[in-house]
Coordinates of C-alpha atoms in Angstrom, one line a residue:
M1 CA -14.0 -3.9 5.4
A2 CA -17.2 -3.8 7.3
Q3 CA -18.3 -0.5 8.7
Q4 CA -21.6 0.8 10.0
K5 CA -23.3 2.8 7.2
G6 CA -23.5 6.5 8.0
V7 CA -21.1 6.2 11.0
P8 CA -17.5 6.9 9.8
A9 CA -14.8 5.7 12.0
G10 CA -13.7 8.2 14.5
E11 CA -16.7 10.5 14.3
P12 CA -19.3 11.0 17.0
R13 CA -22.2 8.6 16.7
E14 CA -25.7 9.9 16.8
A15 CA -27.6 8.9 20.0
S16 CA -30.0 6.1 19.1
T17 CA -32.0 6.2 22.4
P18 CA -32.9 9.0 24.8
G19 CA -30.1 9.5 27.3
S20 CA -27.4 7.8 25.3
P21 CA -24.0 9.5 25.5
P22 CA -23.4 12.2 22.9
Q23 CA -19.6 11.4 22.6
A24 CA -19.9 7.8 21.6
R25 CA -17.4 6.5 19.0
H26 CA -17.6 3.4 16.8
G27 CA -14.9 1.5 15.1
E28 CA -14.7 -1.9 13.3
Y29 CA -11.9 -4.2 12.1
K30 CA -12.3 -7.4 10.1
V31 CA -9.4 -9.7 10.8
P32 CA -8.1 -11.1 7.5
G33 CA -9.3 -14.7 7.4
G34 CA -10.9 -14.1 10.8
K35 CA -13.8 -12.4 12.6
L36 CA -15.2 -8.9 12.9
V37 CA -14.3 -6.9 15.9
V38 CA -16.3 -3.9 16.9
V39 CA -15.4 -1.3 19.6
D40 CA -17.9 1.2 20.9
L41 CA -16.4 3.9 23.1
D42 CA -17.7 6.8 25.3
L43 CA -15.3 9.6 25.9
D44 CA -15.1 11.6 29.2
P45 CA -16.4 15.2 29.1
E46 CA -13.0 16.6 28.2
Q47 CA -12.6 13.9 25.5
K48 CA -9.2 12.9 26.8
S49 CA -9.9 9.3 28.0
I50 CA -12.3 6.4 27.6
S51 CA -15.2 6.5 30.1
R52 CA -16.9 3.3 28.8
A53 CA -15.9 0.6 26.4
S54 CA -17.9 -2.2 24.7
V55 CA -16.1 -4.8 22.6
N56 CA -18.5 -6.9 20.4
G57 CA -18.5 -8.9 17.2
D58 CA -18.9 -12.3 15.6
F59 CA -15.8 -13.7 17.3
F60 CA -15.5 -16.5 19.8
L61 CA -14.3 -16.0 23.4
E62 CA -13.8 -18.2 26.4
P63 CA -14.6 -17.8 29.2
D64 CA -17.6 -15.5 29.0
D65 CA -16.3 -13.1 31.7
A66 CA -13.2 -12.5 29.6
L67 CA -15.3 -9.9 27.7
D68 CA -15.7 -7.9 30.9
A69 CA -11.9 -8.0 31.4
I70 CA -11.4 -6.7 27.9
N71 CA -13.8 -3.8 28.4
A72 CA -12.2 -2.9 31.7
A73 CA -8.8 -2.9 30.1
L74 CA -9.9 -0.3 27.6
T75 CA -11.8 1.9 30.1
G76 CA -9.7 4.8 31.3
L77 CA -7.1 4.6 28.5
P78 CA -6.1 8.0 27.0
V79 CA -7.6 8.5 23.6
A80 CA -4.1 8.7 22.0
T81 CA -2.9 5.4 23.4
A82 CA -0.6 3.6 21.0
R83 CA -1.7 0.3 19.5
E84 CA 0.9 -1.8 21.3
D85 CA 0.0 -0.3 24.6
I86 CA -3.7 -1.0 24.0
A87 CA -2.9 -4.6 23.2
Q88 CA -0.7 -5.0 26.3
S89 CA -3.5 -3.5 28.5
V90 CA -6.0 -6.1 27.1
R91 CA -3.5 -9.0 27.5
A92 CA -2.7 -8.0 31.1
R93 CA -6.4 -8.1 32.1
L94 CA -7.3 -11.3 30.4
P95 CA -7.7 -14.4 32.6
A96 CA -4.8 -16.9 32.2
D97 CA -7.2 -19.4 30.5
A98 CA -8.7 -17.0 28.1
Q99 CA -9.1 -18.1 24.5
L100 CA -9.6 -15.5 21.7
I101 CA -10.8 -17.3 18.6
G102 CA -10.9 -15.5 15.3
F103 CA -9.3 -12.3 16.7
D104 CA -6.7 -11.1 19.2
E105 CA -5.7 -8.1 21.3
Y106 CA -4.2 -6.4 18.3
A107 CA -7.4 -6.6 16.4
I108 CA -9.1 -5.0 19.4
A109 CA -6.5 -2.2 19.4
T110 CA -7.0 -1.5 15.7
A111 CA -10.8 -1.2 16.1
F112 CA -10.2 1.0 19.2
R113 CA -8.0 3.4 17.2
R114 CA -10.4 3.4 14.3
A115 CA -13.2 4.4 16.6
L116 CA -11.1 7.4 17.6
G117 CA -10.1 8.3 14.0
L118 CA -6.4 7.4 14.6
A119 CA -6.7 4.5 12.3
T120 CA -8.8 4.7 9.1
T121 CA -10.5 2.6 6.5
W122 CA -10.6 3.0 2.7
Q123 CA -14.1 4.4 3.1
D124 CA -12.9 7.2 5.5
H125 CA -11.1 8.9 2.6
Q126 CA -12.2 10.6 -0.6
W127 CA -9.9 9.0 -3.1
E128 CA -8.7 10.3 -6.5
V129 CA -7.2 8.6 -9.5
L130 CA -4.6 10.1 -11.8
P131 CA -4.8 8.4 -15.1
A132 CA -1.5 7.4 -16.9
R133 CA 0.4 10.3 -18.4
R134 CA 3.6 9.8 -20.3
L135 CA 6.4 11.4 -18.4
P136 CA 10.2 11.0 -18.1
I137 CA 11.0 8.1 -15.7
A138 CA 12.9 10.4 -13.2
L139 CA 9.9 12.7 -13.1
N140 CA 7.7 9.7 -12.3
V141 CA 10.0 8.8 -9.4
A142 CA 10.0 12.4 -8.1
L143 CA 6.2 12.6 -8.3
D144 CA 6.0 9.7 -5.8
Q145 CA 7.8 11.9 -3.2
V146 CA 5.9 15.0 -4.1
L147 CA 2.4 13.5 -4.0
T148 CA 3.0 11.6 -0.8
E149 CA 4.2 14.8 0.9
E150 CA 1.2 16.7 -0.5
V151 CA -1.2 14.1 0.8
A152 CA 0.5 14.2 4.2
A153 CA 0.2 18.0 4.3
G154 CA -3.5 17.8 3.5
N155 CA -3.1 19.5 0.2
R156 CA -4.3 16.6 -1.9
A157 CA -6.7 13.7 -1.3
P158 CA -5.2 10.2 -1.2
V159 CA -4.5 9.1 -4.7
L160 CA -3.9 6.2 -7.1
R161 CA -1.5 7.3 -9.9
L162 CA -0.9 5.1 -12.9
W163 CA 2.5 5.5 -14.6
D164 CA 3.5 5.9 -18.2
W165 CA 7.0 6.7 -19.6
S166 CA 8.8 6.9 -22.9
E167 CA 12.4 5.7 -22.3
R168 CA 14.1 2.5 -21.4
A169 CA 15.0 2.6 -17.7
V170 CA 16.1 0.8 -14.6
V171 CA 14.7 2.0 -11.3
I172 CA 16.7 0.7 -8.4
G173 CA 15.6 0.4 -4.8
S174 CA 16.7 3.0 -2.2
F175 CA 19.2 0.7 -0.5
Q176 CA 20.6 -1.2 -3.5
S177 CA 24.2 -0.9 -4.7
L178 CA 24.4 0.7 -8.1
R179 CA 27.4 -1.2 -9.2
N180 CA 26.0 -4.5 -8.0
E181 CA 22.7 -4.1 -9.7
V182 CA 23.4 -2.3 -13.0
D183 CA 26.0 -3.1 -15.7
A184 CA 26.9 0.5 -16.5
E185 CA 28.5 -0.3 -19.8
A186 CA 25.5 -2.3 -21.0
A187 CA 23.1 0.4 -19.7
A188 CA 24.9 3.0 -21.8
E189 CA 24.9 0.8 -24.9
Q190 CA 21.2 0.1 -24.5
E191 CA 20.5 3.8 -23.8
T192 CA 19.0 3.0 -20.5
T193 CA 18.2 5.6 -17.9
V194 CA 19.1 4.6 -14.3
V195 CA 17.3 6.3 -11.4
R196 CA 17.0 5.5 -7.7
R197 CA 13.6 5.6 -6.0
I198 CA 12.8 6.4 -2.3
T199 CA 11.4 3.0 -1.5
G200 CA 13.3 -0.2 -0.8
G201 CA 13.0 -3.4 -2.7
G202 CA 14.6 -4.6 -6.0
A203 CA 15.4 -3.2 -9.4
M204 CA 12.7 -2.6 -12.0
F205 CA 13.5 -2.9 -15.7
M206 CA 11.1 -0.7 -17.6
E207 CA 10.7 -0.2 -21.3
P208 CA 7.7 1.6 -22.8
G209 CA 4.7 -0.7 -22.7
N210 CA 6.5 -3.6 -21.0
C211 CA 5.0 -3.4 -17.5
I212 CA 2.2 -1.8 -15.5
T213 CA 3.2 0.5 -12.6
Y214 CA 1.1 2.4 -10.2
S215 CA 1.5 4.3 -6.9
L216 CA -0.7 4.8 -3.9
C217 CA -0.2 7.9 -1.8
F218 CA -2.2 8.1 1.4
P219 CA -2.1 8.8 5.2
Q220 CA -0.4 6.1 7.3
S221 CA -3.6 5.9 9.4
L222 CA -4.9 3.6 6.6
V223 CA -2.5 0.8 7.7
D224 CA -2.5 1.6 11.4
G225 CA -2.6 -1.7 13.3
L226 CA -1.3 -3.7 10.3
S227 CA 2.2 -5.3 10.2
F228 CA 4.4 -4.5 7.3
A229 CA 3.7 -8.0 5.9
D230 CA -0.1 -7.6 6.2
S231 CA -0.2 -4.1 4.7
Y232 CA 0.9 -5.4 1.3
P233 CA -2.0 -7.6 0.5
Y234 CA -4.4 -5.2 2.3
L235 CA -3.4 -2.3 0.0
D236 CA -3.6 -4.4 -3.1
S237 CA -6.8 -6.4 -2.4
W238 CA -8.5 -4.4 -5.2
V239 CA -5.7 -5.4 -7.6
M240 CA -6.4 -9.1 -6.9
Q241 CA -10.1 -8.5 -7.8
A242 CA -9.1 -6.6 -11.0
L243 CA -6.7 -9.4 -12.0
E244 CA -9.5 -12.0 -11.4
E245 CA -11.7 -10.0 -13.8
V246 CA -9.1 -10.4 -16.6
G247 CA -8.7 -14.1 -15.9
V248 CA -5.7 -14.1 -13.6
S249 CA -6.0 -15.7 -10.2
A250 CA -3.2 -13.9 -8.2
H251 CA -2.2 -13.7 -4.6
Y252 CA 0.6 -12.3 -2.4
K253 CA 3.7 -14.3 -1.7
P254 CA 5.4 -12.8 1.4
L255 CA 6.8 -10.3 1.7
N256 CA 6.0 -8.3 -1.4
D257 CA 5.6 -10.5 -4.5
I258 CA 2.4 -10.8 -6.5
V259 CA 2.2 -14.3 -8.1
S260 CA -0.2 -16.6 -9.9
D261 CA 0.0 -20.3 -10.5
A262 CA 2.2 -19.5 -13.6
G263 CA 4.8 -17.7 -11.5
K264 CA 5.7 -14.2 -10.4
I265 CA 3.7 -11.3 -11.9
G266 CA 5.2 -8.3 -10.0
G267 CA 6.3 -6.8 -6.8
A268 CA 5.5 -4.0 -4.4
A269 CA 7.5 -1.5 -2.3
Q270 CA 6.7 1.0 0.4
K271 CA 8.0 4.1 2.1
R272 CA 6.6 5.7 5.3
L273 CA 7.5 9.4 5.6
A274 CA 8.0 11.2 8.9
S275 CA 5.3 13.6 7.9
G276 CA 2.7 10.8 8.2
G277 CA 2.3 10.1 4.5
M278 CA 2.9 6.7 2.9
L279 CA 3.8 5.5 -0.5
H280 CA 3.0 2.1 -1.9
H281 CA 3.8 1.2 -5.4
V282 CA 3.7 -1.8 -7.6
T283 CA 5.2 -2.9 -10.9
M284 CA 3.7 -5.9 -12.8
S285 CA 5.3 -7.5 -15.8
Y286 CA 3.3 -7.2 -19.0
D287 CA 5.8 -8.2 -21.7
I288 CA 9.5 -7.9 -20.8
D289 CA 12.5 -8.6 -23.0
A290 CA 14.3 -11.0 -20.7
Q291 CA 17.5 -11.0 -22.6
R292 CA 17.8 -7.3 -22.6
M293 CA 16.9 -7.2 -18.9
M294 CA 19.7 -9.7 -18.1
D295 CA 22.2 -7.6 -20.2
V296 CA 21.5 -4.5 -18.1
L297 CA 20.8 -6.0 -14.6
R298 CA 23.5 -7.9 -13.0
I299 CA 21.2 -9.3 -10.3
G300 CA 18.8 -10.3 -13.1
R301 CA 21.3 -12.7 -14.5
E302 CA 21.7 -14.4 -11.2
K303 CA 18.0 -14.6 -10.4
I304 CA 17.0 -15.9 -13.8
S305 CA 19.9 -18.4 -14.1
D306 CA 19.0 -19.7 -10.7
K307 CA 15.6 -20.6 -12.1
G308 CA 17.1 -22.5 -15.0
I309 CA 16.1 -20.0 -17.6
T310 CA 18.6 -19.7 -20.4
S311 CA 19.4 -16.8 -22.8
A312 CA 17.1 -18.5 -25.3
V313 CA 14.2 -17.0 -23.4
K314 CA 13.4 -13.7 -25.0
R315 CA 10.4 -12.4 -23.1
V316 CA 8.7 -12.5 -19.7
D317 CA 5.1 -11.8 -20.4
P318 CA 2.8 -13.0 -17.5
L319 CA 0.0 -10.4 -18.0
R320 CA 0.1 -10.5 -21.8
S321 CA 0.1 -14.3 -22.1
Q322 CA -2.3 -15.0 -19.2
T323 CA -4.9 -12.4 -20.3
G324 CA -4.5 -12.0 -24.0
M325 CA -5.4 -8.4 -23.5
A326 CA -3.6 -5.2 -24.5
R327 CA -1.7 -3.4 -21.7
G328 CA -4.0 -0.4 -21.9
E329 CA -7.1 -2.6 -21.5
I330 CA -5.7 -4.1 -18.3
M331 CA -4.8 -0.7 -16.9
D332 CA -8.4 0.4 -17.6
V333 CA -9.7 -2.6 -15.6
L334 CA -7.4 -1.7 -12.7
R335 CA -8.6 1.9 -12.7
H336 CA -12.3 1.1 -12.9
R337 CA -12.0 -1.5 -10.1
F338 CA -10.4 1.0 -7.8
E339 CA -13.0 3.7 -8.7
Q340 CA -15.8 1.3 -8.0
N341 CA -14.4 -0.1 -4.7
Y342 CA -13.5 3.2 -3.1
G343 CA -15.7 5.8 -4.9
A344 CA -12.6 7.4 -6.4
T345 CA -12.9 10.4 -8.8
V346 CA -10.6 11.2 -11.7
A347 CA -8.2 14.1 -11.1
T348 CA -5.2 15.6 -12.8
L349 CA -1.7 16.5 -11.8
R350 CA -1.3 20.2 -10.8
D351 CA 1.2 22.4 -12.5
S352 CA 2.7 23.1 -9.0
E353 CA 3.3 19.4 -8.4
I354 CA 4.9 18.9 -11.8
A355 CA 7.1 22.0 -11.2
R356 CA 8.2 20.7 -7.8
A357 CA 8.9 17.2 -9.2
E358 CA 11.1 18.8 -11.9
D359 CA 13.0 20.7 -9.2
L360 CA 13.5 17.4 -7.4
V361 CA 14.8 15.8 -10.5
A362 CA 17.4 18.6 -10.9
S363 CA 18.4 18.5 -7.2
K364 CA 18.0 14.9 -6.3
F365 CA 16.7 12.1 -8.6
G366 CA 18.6 13.2 -11.7
T367 CA 21.9 13.6 -9.9
R368 CA 24.9 11.2 -9.6
E369 CA 25.0 11.9 -5.9
W370 CA 21.6 10.4 -5.3
T371 CA 21.7 7.6 -7.9
A372 CA 25.1 6.4 -6.6
R373 CA 24.4 7.1 -2.9
V374 CA 25.0 3.4 -2.4
P375 CA 27.9 2.9 -4.9

């Protein structure tokens, strides 16, 4: 994501020439697969609206005077204008024959909001990494809520947390039916813990060491201007780089699957909190006992049988077979790639966060009422 060095999005830009406005703001947005859009704004003396706007970049635009129309559409807008309203203002001002090539009005809106600090980039945050720590699965799920709320409240920096756990478990999505997803009798026989998370998506079958799971907790401003579909590959672009480092060429298959040429590797899920925090987490298969998974997950039987896989298949091991590396080694590569990309520093869970997560397990995530809230 390109950004002018030394000029964080949303912060006043130093005057470069005598007489230049002291309240200039600068924002950039690189369209995925497209062009760079830059928006330079001047604020009115009360900093409530835009007194001057200049849109620029390496995009293509016809006719030439359409640029004047775009700048006029931004001038006078209140600083807190929503992305959709910014885009509509631009579209309304454009000539009927205007052609925006490599960008669109929504890209302009995103750069506009980044200039004002309403949308942010990875580099606008000081990231932390929480290395894997073996915890009960219900506590891992509760920590997703706790840490996302802590980030939203400004009590903790945005964070990447790697999971580890000690028991066999099924983690079902927030809106899944418990009875439709899990064979309760088989789960009991297999001593499998069943918990429900706060994000949507499908069930995760998790035995110690059989998959790689991580959570990102951050302000929603990081995905401001992105559709739900676009936010998934955006938030996991660093993961694709890390997988490439270990010999796996992976990409996103909409909406939320991570795949390689050899098939599905994992999936992601998200939750946006009313407080402004956002949770994005991913589980990737390392070496799963497919037969045991099918015994416990009802939906697993249907999905796997639909792909022509029989009970003779004992393991699903995309990361193990495609890399030849130990799970811990792959997790180290993921962590180091994130640290290098975003300047993240290593941190630890606080006692207060663990205590709050334990309270949530007792009152929510460990209760029958929550786990069976969709029977």
